[in-house]
Every structure is written in C-alpha cells, then in structure tokens.
Coordinates of C-alpha atoms in Angstrom, one line a residue:
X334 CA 115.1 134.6 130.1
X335 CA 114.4 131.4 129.9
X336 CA 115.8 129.1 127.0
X337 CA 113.7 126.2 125.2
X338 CA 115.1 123.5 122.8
X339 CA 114.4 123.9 119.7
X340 CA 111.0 122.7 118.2
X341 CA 111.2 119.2 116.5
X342 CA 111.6 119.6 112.6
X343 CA 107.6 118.8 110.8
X344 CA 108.5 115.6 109.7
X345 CA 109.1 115.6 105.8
X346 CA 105.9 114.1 103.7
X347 CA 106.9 114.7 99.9
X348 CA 106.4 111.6 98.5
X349 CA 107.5 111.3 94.9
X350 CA 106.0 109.9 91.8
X351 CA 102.3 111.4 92.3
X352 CA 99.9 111.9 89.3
X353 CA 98.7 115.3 88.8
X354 CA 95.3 115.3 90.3
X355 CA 96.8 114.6 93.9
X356 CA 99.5 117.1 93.2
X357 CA 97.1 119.4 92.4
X358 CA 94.9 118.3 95.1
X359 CA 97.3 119.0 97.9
X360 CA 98.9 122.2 96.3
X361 CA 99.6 124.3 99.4
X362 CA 98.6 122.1 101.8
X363 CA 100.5 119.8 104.1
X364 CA 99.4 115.9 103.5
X365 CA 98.1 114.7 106.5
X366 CA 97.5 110.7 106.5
X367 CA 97.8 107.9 103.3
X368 CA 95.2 105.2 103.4
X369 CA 96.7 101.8 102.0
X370 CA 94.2 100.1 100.3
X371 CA 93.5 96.5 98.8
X372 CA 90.2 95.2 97.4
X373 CA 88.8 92.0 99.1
X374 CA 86.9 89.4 97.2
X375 CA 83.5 91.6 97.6
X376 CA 85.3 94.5 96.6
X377 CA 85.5 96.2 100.2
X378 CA 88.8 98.7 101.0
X379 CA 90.8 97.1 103.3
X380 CA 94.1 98.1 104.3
X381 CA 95.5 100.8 107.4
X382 CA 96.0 104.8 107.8
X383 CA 99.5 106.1 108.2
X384 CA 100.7 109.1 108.3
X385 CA 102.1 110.5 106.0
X386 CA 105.7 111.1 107.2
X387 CA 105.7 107.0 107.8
X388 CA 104.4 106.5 104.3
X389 CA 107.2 108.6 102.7
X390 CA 109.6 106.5 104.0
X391 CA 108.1 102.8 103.6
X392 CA 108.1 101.2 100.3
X393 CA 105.5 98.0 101.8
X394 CA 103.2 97.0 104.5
X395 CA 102.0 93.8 106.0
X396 CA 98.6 92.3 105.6
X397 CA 97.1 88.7 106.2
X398 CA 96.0 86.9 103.6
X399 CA 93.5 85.8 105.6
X400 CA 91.7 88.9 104.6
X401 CA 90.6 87.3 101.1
X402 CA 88.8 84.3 103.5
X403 CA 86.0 86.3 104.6
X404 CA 83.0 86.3 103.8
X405 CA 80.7 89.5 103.4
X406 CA 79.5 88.8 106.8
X407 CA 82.5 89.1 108.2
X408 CA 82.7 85.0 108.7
X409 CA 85.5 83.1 107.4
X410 CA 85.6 80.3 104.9
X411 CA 87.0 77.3 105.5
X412 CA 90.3 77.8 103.7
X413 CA 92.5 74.2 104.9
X414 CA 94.1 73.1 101.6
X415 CA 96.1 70.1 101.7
X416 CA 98.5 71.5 104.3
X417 CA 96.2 72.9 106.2
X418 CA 95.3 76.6 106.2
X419 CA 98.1 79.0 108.1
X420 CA 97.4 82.4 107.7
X421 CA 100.2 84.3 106.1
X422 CA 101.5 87.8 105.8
X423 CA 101.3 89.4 102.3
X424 CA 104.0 92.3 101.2
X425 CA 101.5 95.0 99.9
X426 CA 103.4 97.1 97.8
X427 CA 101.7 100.6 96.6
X428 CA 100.9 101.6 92.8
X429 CA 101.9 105.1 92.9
X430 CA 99.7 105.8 89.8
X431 CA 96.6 105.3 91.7
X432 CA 97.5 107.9 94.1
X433 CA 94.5 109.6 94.6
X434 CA 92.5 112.1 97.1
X435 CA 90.2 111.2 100.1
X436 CA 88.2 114.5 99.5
X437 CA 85.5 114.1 101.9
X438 CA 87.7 113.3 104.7
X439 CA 88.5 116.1 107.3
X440 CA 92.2 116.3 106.8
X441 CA 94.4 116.1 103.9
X442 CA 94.7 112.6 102.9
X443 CA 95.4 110.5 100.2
X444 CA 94.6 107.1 99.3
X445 CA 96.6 104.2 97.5
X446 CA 95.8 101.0 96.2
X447 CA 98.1 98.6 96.8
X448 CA 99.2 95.1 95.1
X449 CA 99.9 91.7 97.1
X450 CA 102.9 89.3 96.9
X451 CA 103.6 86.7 98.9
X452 CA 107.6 86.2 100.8
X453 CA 109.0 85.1 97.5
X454 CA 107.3 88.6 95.9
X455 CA 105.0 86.1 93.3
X456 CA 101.6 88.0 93.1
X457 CA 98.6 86.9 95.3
X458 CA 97.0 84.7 93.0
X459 CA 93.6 85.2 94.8
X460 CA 93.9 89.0 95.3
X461 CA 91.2 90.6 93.0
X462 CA 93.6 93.0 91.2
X463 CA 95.6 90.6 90.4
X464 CA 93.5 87.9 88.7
X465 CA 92.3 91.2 86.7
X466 CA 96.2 91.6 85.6
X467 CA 96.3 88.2 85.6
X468 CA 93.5 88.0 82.8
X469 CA 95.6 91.4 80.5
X470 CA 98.7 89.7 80.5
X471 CA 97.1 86.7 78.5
X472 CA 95.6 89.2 76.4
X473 CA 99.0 90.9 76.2
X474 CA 100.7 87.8 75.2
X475 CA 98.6 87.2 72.1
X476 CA 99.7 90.6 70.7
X477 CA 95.8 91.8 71.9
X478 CA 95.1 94.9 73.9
X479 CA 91.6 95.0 75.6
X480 CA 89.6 98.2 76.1
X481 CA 86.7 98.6 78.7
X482 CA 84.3 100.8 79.5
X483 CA 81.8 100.0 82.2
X484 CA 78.0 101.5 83.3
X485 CA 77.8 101.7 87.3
X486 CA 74.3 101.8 88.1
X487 CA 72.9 102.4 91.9
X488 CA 70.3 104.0 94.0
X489 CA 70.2 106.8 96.4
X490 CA 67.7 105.9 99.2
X491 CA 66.7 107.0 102.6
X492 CA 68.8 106.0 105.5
X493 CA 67.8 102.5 106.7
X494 CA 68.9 101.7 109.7
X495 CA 66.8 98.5 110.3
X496 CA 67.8 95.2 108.3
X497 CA 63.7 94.3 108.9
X498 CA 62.6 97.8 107.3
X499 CA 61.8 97.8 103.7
X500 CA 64.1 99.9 101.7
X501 CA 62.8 103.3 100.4
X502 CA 63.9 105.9 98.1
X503 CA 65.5 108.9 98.9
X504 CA 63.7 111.9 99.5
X505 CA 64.7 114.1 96.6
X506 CA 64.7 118.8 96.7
X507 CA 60.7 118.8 96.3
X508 CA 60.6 116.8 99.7
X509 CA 58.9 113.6 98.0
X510 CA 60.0 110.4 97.6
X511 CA 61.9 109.3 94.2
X512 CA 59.6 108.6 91.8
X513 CA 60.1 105.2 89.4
X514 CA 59.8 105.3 85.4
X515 CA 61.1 108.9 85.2
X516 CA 64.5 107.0 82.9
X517 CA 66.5 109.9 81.4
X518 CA 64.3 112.5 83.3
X519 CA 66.3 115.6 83.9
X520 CA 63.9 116.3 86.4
X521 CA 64.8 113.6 88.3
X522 CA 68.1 114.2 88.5
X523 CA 67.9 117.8 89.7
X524 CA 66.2 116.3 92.5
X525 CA 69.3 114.7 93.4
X526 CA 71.1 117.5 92.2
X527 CA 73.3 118.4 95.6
X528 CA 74.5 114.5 96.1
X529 CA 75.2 114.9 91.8
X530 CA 77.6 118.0 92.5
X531 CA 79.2 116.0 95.3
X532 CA 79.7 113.7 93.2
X533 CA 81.2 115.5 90.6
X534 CA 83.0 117.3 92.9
X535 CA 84.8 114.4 94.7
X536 CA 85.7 112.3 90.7
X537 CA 87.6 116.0 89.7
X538 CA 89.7 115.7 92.9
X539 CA 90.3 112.3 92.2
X540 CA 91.1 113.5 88.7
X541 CA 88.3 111.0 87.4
X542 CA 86.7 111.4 84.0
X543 CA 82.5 111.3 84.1
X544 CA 81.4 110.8 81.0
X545 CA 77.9 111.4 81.8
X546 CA 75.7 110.7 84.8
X547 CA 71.5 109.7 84.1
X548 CA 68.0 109.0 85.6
X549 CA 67.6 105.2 85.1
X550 CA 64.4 103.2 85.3
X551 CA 64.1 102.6 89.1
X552 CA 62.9 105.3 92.1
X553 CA 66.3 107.3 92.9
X554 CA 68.8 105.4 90.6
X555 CA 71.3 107.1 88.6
X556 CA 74.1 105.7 86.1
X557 CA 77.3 106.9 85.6
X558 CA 78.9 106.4 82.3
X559 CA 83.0 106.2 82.6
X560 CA 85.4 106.6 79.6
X561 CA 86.8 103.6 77.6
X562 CA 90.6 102.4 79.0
X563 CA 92.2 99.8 80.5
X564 CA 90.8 97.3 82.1
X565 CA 93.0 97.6 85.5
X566 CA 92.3 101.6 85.1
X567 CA 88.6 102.0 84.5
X568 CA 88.6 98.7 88.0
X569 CA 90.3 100.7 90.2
X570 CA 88.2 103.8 89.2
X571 CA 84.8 101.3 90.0
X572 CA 86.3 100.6 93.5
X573 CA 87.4 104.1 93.7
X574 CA 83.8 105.6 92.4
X575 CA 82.0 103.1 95.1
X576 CA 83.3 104.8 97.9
X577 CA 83.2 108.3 96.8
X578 CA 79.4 108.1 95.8
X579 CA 79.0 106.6 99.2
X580 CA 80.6 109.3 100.9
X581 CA 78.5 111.7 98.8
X582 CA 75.6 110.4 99.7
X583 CA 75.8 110.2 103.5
X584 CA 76.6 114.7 103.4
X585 CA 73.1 114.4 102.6
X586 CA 71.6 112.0 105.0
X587 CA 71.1 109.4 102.5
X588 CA 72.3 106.1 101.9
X589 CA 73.8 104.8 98.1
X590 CA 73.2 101.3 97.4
X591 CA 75.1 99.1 94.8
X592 CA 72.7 95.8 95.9
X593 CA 72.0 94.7 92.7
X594 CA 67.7 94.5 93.5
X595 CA 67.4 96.9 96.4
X596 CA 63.5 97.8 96.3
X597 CA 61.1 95.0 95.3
X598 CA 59.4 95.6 91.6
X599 CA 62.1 97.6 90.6
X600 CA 65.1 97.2 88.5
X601 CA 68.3 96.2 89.3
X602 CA 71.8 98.2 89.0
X603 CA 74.1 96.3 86.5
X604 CA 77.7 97.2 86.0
X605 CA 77.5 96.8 81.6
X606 CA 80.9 96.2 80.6
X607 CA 81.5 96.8 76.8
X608 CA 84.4 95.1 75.8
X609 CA 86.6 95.9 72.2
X610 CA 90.2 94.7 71.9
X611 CA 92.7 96.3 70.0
X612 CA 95.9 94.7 67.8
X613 CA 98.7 95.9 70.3
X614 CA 101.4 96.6 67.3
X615 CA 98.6 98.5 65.0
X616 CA 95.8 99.9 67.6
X617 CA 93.8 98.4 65.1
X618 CA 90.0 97.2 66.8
X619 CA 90.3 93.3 65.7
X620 CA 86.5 93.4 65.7
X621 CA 86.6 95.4 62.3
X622 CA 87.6 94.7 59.1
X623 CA 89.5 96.6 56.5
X624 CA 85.8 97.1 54.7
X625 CA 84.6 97.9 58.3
X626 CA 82.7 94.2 58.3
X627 CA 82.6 92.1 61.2
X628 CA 85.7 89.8 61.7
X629 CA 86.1 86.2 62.7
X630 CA 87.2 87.8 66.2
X631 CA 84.2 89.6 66.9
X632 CA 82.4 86.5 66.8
X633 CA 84.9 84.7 68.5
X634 CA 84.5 87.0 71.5
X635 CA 80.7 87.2 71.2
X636 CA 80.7 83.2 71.3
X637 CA 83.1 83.2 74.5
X638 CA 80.9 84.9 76.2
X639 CA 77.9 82.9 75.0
X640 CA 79.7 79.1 76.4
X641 CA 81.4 80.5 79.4
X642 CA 79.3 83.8 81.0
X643 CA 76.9 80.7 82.8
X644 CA 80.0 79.6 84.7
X645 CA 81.7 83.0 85.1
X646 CA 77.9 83.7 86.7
X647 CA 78.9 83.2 90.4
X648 CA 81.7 86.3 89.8
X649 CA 79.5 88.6 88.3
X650 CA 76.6 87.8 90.2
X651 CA 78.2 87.1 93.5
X652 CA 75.3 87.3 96.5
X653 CA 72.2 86.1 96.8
X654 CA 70.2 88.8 96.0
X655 CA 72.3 89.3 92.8
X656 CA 69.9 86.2 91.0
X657 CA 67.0 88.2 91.9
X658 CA 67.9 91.0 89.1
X659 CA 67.4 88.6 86.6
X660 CA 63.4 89.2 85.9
X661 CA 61.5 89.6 82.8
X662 CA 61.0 92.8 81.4
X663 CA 62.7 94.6 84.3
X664 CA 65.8 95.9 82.7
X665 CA 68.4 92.9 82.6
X666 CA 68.7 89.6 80.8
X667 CA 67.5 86.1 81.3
X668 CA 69.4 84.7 78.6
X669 CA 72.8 85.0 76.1
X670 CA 71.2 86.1 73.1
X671 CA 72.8 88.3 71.2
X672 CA 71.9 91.1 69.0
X673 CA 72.7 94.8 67.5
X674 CA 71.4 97.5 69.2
X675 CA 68.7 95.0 71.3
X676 CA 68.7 95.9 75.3
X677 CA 66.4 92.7 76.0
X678 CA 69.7 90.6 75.3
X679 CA 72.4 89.8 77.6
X680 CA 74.9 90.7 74.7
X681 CA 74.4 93.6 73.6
X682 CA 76.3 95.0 70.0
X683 CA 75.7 99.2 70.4
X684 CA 75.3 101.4 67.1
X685 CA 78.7 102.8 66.8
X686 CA 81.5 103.5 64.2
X687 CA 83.4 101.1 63.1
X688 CA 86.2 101.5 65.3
X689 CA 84.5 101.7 68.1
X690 CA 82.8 98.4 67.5
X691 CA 82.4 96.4 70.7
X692 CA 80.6 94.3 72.7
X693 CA 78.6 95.1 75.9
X694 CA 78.1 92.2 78.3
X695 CA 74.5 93.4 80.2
X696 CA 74.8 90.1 82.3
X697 CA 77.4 91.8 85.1
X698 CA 75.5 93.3 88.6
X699 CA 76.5 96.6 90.2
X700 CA 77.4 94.3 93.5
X701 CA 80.7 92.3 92.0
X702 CA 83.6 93.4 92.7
X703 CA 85.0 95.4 89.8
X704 CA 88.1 93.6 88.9
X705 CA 86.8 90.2 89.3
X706 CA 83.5 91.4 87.4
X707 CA 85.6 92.6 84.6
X708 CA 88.5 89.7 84.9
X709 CA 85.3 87.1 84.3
X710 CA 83.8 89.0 80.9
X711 CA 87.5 89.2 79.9
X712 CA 88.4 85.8 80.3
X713 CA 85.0 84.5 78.8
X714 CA 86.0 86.3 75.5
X715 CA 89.6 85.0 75.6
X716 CA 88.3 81.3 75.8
X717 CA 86.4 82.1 73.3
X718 CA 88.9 84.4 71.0
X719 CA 92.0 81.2 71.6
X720 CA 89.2 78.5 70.7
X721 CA 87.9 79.6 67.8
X722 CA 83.9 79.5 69.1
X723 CA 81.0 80.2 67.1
X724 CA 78.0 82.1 68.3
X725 CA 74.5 81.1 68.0
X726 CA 72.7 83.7 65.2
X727 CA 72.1 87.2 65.8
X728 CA 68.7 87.2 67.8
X729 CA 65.9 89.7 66.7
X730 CA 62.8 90.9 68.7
X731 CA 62.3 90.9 72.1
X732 CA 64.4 87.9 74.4
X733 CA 62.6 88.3 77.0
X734 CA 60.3 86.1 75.2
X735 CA 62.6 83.4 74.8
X736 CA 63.5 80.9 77.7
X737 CA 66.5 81.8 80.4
X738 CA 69.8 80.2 80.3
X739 CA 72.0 81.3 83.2
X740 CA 71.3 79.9 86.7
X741 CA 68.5 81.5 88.8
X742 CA 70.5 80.8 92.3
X743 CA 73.7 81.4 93.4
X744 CA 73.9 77.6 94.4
X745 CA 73.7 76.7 90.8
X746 CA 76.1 78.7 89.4
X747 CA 78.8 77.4 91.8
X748 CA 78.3 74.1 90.5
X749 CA 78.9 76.1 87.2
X750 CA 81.8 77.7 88.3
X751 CA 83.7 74.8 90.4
X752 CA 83.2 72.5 86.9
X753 CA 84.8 75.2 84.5
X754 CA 88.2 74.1 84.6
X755 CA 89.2 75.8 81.4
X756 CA 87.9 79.4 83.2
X757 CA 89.8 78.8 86.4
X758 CA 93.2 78.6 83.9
X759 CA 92.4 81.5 82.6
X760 CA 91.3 83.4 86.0
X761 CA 94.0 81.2 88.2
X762 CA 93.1 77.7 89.6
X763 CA 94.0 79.0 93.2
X764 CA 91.4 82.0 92.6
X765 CA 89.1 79.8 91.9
X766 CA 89.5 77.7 94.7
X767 CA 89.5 80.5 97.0
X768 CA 86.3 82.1 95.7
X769 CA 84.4 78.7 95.8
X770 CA 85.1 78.5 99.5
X771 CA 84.0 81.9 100.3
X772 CA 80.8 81.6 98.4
X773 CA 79.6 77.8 99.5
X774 CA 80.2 79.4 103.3
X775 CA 78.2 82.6 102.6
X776 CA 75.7 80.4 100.4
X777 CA 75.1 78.2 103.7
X778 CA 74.9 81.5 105.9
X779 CA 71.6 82.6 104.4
X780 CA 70.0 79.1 104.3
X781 CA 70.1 79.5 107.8
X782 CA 68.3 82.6 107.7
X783 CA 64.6 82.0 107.5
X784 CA 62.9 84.6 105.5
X785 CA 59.6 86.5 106.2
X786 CA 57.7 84.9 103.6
X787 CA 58.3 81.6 104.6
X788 CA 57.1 82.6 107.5
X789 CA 53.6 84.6 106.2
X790 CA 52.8 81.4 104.1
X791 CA 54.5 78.5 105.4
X792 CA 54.0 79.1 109.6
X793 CA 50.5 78.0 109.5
X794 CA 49.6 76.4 106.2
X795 CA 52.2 73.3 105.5

C-alpha cells in the first residue's frame, strides 16, 4: 500500500476581538479572505485582500501615503512641500470594532477599516478618519460629547455605460421607468422593492441599524435614515453603507449613484447631518435648558455653522457637479438661514423633544466623503461653540426667496477654504493643505474638458 504524508494542517483563521454581527455572520463557516480598508479623500476603499490565516497573524500593513494625492480621476496632485514630496509608507493598523461582513462577495470574507500612522506611529494627519477623530477629541477635551445622525440620499438608475449618455432612472417591477414627485410614495418603493431587501439584507449582516428607508422627490431615489451615535461610528457606517447599496444594486442590473445632481431637473442627494452635543460628565444635551429653553450653546453652534459652513463648502461639496445641487426650489439650500422646522433653509431646527434638540445642517451633498463631510459641520460648530458667535434671527417663510450665500463653483469655495485659517486648526493645517492640492488639480482637470453645451451654443455663434 502505498503511504502519503500527512495533509498540511488548515491554517488557523480565529482572529480574536470580533463584534457580534461578524461572529454571527461567520458561525459555522470557515473565514475565507479580510479586506483591509482605508478611506481616501473622496471616500473610495482602498486597501488589499489577505487571507485570512495572514490576517490572524499580522497586527499592520503597509500603504503609501501617496494614496491620499489622487485625485478622483485617478491623477495625482502636486504634493512637493518644502522638502519636496517622497512618497512614504503608512503603518495601517486595523480597528477591530469595525469588523464587519462582505456579504455579497462569493466567499466568506470580512472587511476592516483600518487607521494610518506614520514611522513614529503619530496619526496621518490627512487621512479622512482621522481628521474626523481629530475634530471629537477637541470636542472631548471641552468636557462635550457630539451625537450625529446623518440622511444618505441616492438614486437607483439604469446601467450607464457611456459617460456621453444621459443618465436615466432605473426600471422599477412594473417594467417603467422611475417616476419623479412620487416623495414618500410606498408605491414607489415597492418598485425597488428586490434592491430594498438586498439592502436590508446586507446592513443586518453588517449588524447595521436602518432606521427607515423612503421615496424622495427625484425619479428612483431613496433615503435611508441611520440611528443617532458617534460621529466616527454612524462615518464608517456611511462608507460602509456606500458600498453595500452599490453591491445591491448591481444583483439587479442597476447602477446606485451618490453624485450629488445625477439627472438634470431633478433633485440632488444630500447627506443631512443633524448635530446635538451632549455634557460628557452629565449626558445632559447642552442645547437644552433646565426649563427646556434654548441655551446660549445652541446658538453658539447654530452661529458656527452660519460664519464658517461657506469655507467648510469645498469638503462638503467636494466635485464639480456638487455646486449644481444648489438650485431654487429643488430640495437643498442656497443660503444659511436658519429656522424651526423650515426645509427651504440650510439650518434646519426639527420638531423634537427637548432632549433630542439638535441641529440639522441641509448644506452637506451625498458625494463627500463621510468623515470629512461630518469632520467640517463639526468643526464649524466648534468654532462657533469656543467663540462665543451669534446667529443672525430665526428666519420665517420660504428662503428660497431670499438671496444665496455659499459659493456657486467649486473654484470659489477653495478660495474660501485655503483663507480659513481658524478651520484648518480645527480640521489640521496639513489636511488642509493636502485637500487644497487635490481639489485645485481636479478643479483644472475639468476646465480642460469642454462641455456639450459650449459646444451647441458657442461652436457657431461667438
């Protein structure tokens, strides 16, 4: 008979410290692969597949840092500082607690965000999660503990695979097109309803929390609603939530958009943030009273994001077509009035108990990148919470009648941006610096790109 070694021993893949939902996820199953994620400065995953034997038994991996230089083109922005520019390896290190599944993938896998450090293990001062953390930590060291919950709004639409083609909804169950004005229309979301269950589906293996999911204003766009946390959280669920919806979309031959103005004469998808911020030794909300009146701190915040949201712009609006959301009477503010219960403002004060009082910032598009989007409104209110500001009086009646004050262009609002000094403190002056060089070289990409109106009624008539 003849006599063969002995197999190889299945390589060991328990890797310790999971949260439930991945536990629960992979109960009875053998884990396949870990994806090591980072977000970029437009929010994309980056990062490498190991398997998961390797990822048991590494506590880091290597990345450039040359990652958070390119633009969303895939172009890279001149980074020279006053050494010069050398690109340099990061130490990603993995946050265990955002262990979470890949459930659309074909194996068992599991991804994990990750956080940068440089060789001397200081934080990556222009990675995205960490200007979020950043931004907490000032919070934190006032004794204050923010709470955020944000809106993701997007569009399911029919698979365009020509950048010339118009974009088009999706075809929904009845075999027509999406149909616009249907907001709140459960009708419209059964047609959707087998990328909805997906959906669902993927969030409860990710042990996500929907709290509700609706028909907005536009032809196949839905918002999702996500439970109040903290702020690093409810990011990392955003990027998370990104890629799953994509994912869902695509098992049913349809594409999901976060552009913030997709289809012309439609509205945009804004990621509201709504902002409250609670006394860390009492939980108390320090936008309420003992009486349940407003406090000086409500209007503090409220004025912060009055002075500062025009520079903070260029984050939460971060592409070109971001500035093209910003229309009359289609959904999303021109301006930084504020009032109670008002959606035609860009500060918005919802009808709630008092402590749940809080502050929704409308100005923020679906397209920025989650932590950045959120770091921004944050660090607004903080500059305006440390200063002391005032806000302009409660505005009544419809804003969209007033004039706009936030920049129309994405060229404007880095003029904003690179003038703020006091927000890139707050943010991180190498951030800053950083993000400024991206955007001016993506800015200068598409004013090389000549569009096809300037060619119907330019060509022959100038």
């Amino acid at each position: 008979m003849n006599s063969f070694p002995d197999p190889s021993p299945i390589p060991d893949t328990t890797i310790p410290d999971l949260p439930e939902a991945a536990l629960l996820y992979l109960e009875g199953k053998r884990l396949d692969e870990v994806e090591c994620i980072i977000s970029d400065l437009p929010g994309i995953a980056r990062g490498k597949a190991v398997p998961a034997s390797k990822f048991a038994k590494q506590d880091y991996f290597h990345l450039p840092d040359s990652i958070f230089y390119q633009t969303i083109t895939g172009d890279w922005g001149e980074a020279a500082d006053e050494d010069g520019f050398i690109e340099k390896d990061m130490i990603l290190r993995p946050d265990m607690s955002t262990a979470t599944a890949a459930p659309w993938t074909g194996d068992w896998t599991l991804q994990v965000i990750h956080d940068a450090f440089d060789r001397k293990g200081n934080p990556v001062p222009f990675s995205p999660r960490n200007v979020l953390k950043r931004v907490v930590q000032l919070y934190h060291d006032r004794g204050w503990k923010p709470v955020v919950a944000p809106e993701m709004e997007f569009f399911l639409i029919a698979r365009n695979l020509d950048p010339a083609q118009e974009i088009r909804p999706m075809t929904g169950r009845s075999g027509r097109p999406a149909a616009a004005r249907q907001a709140y229309s459960m009708t419209a979301v059964d047609e959707f309803g087998p990328v909805i269950d997906d959906i669902y589906d993927f969030a409860e293996a990710q042990g996500f929390e929907i709290d509700g999911i609706t028909q907005e204003g536009g032809a196949g766009q839905l918002e999702i609603n996500l439970r109040h946390g903290d702020p690093v959280k409810l990011a990392d669920e955003v990027f998370y939530f990104k890629r799953l919806i994509r994912e869902a979309a695509l098992r049913h031959d349809c594409f999901a958009t976060f552009m913030a103005k997709p289809i012309e004469d439609e509205p945009g998808s804004a990621m509201h943030i709504h902002h409250s911020v609670l006394d860390a030794e009492t939980g108390q909300n320090i936008f309420v009273g003992k009486q349940g009146g407003d406090t000086d701190a409500f209007f503090h915040f409220i004025a912060g994001l009055q002075t500062h949201m025009p520079a903070a712009l260029a984050v939460m609006a971060p592409f070109v077509n971001s500035y093209r959301r910003y229309v009359k009477d289609h959904a999303a503010p021109i301006n930084l009035a504020w009032g109670r219960d008002n959606r035609t403002t860009g500060i918005r004060i919802p009808l709630s108990e008092p402590q749940a009082r809080r502050v929704e910032n409308r100005i923020a598009g679906m397209d920025c990148n989650p932590y950045l989007g959120i770091a921004a409104s944050l660090a607004c209110g903080y500059l305006g919470l440390v200063n002391e500001q005032r806000p302009s009086a409660q505005f009544k009646g419809d804003a969209y009648e007033g004039d706009g004050d936030i920049p129309r262009v994405l060229g404007s609002a880095l003029d904003l941006f690179d003038a703020a000094t006091d927000l890139h403190e707050v943010l991180g002056p190498e951030f800053a610096r950083v993000y400024s060089i991206v955007k001016r070289a993506e800015y200068d990409e598409f004013l090389q790109v000549i569009s096809p109106w300037e060619r119907e009624h330019l060509l022959l008539n100038v």
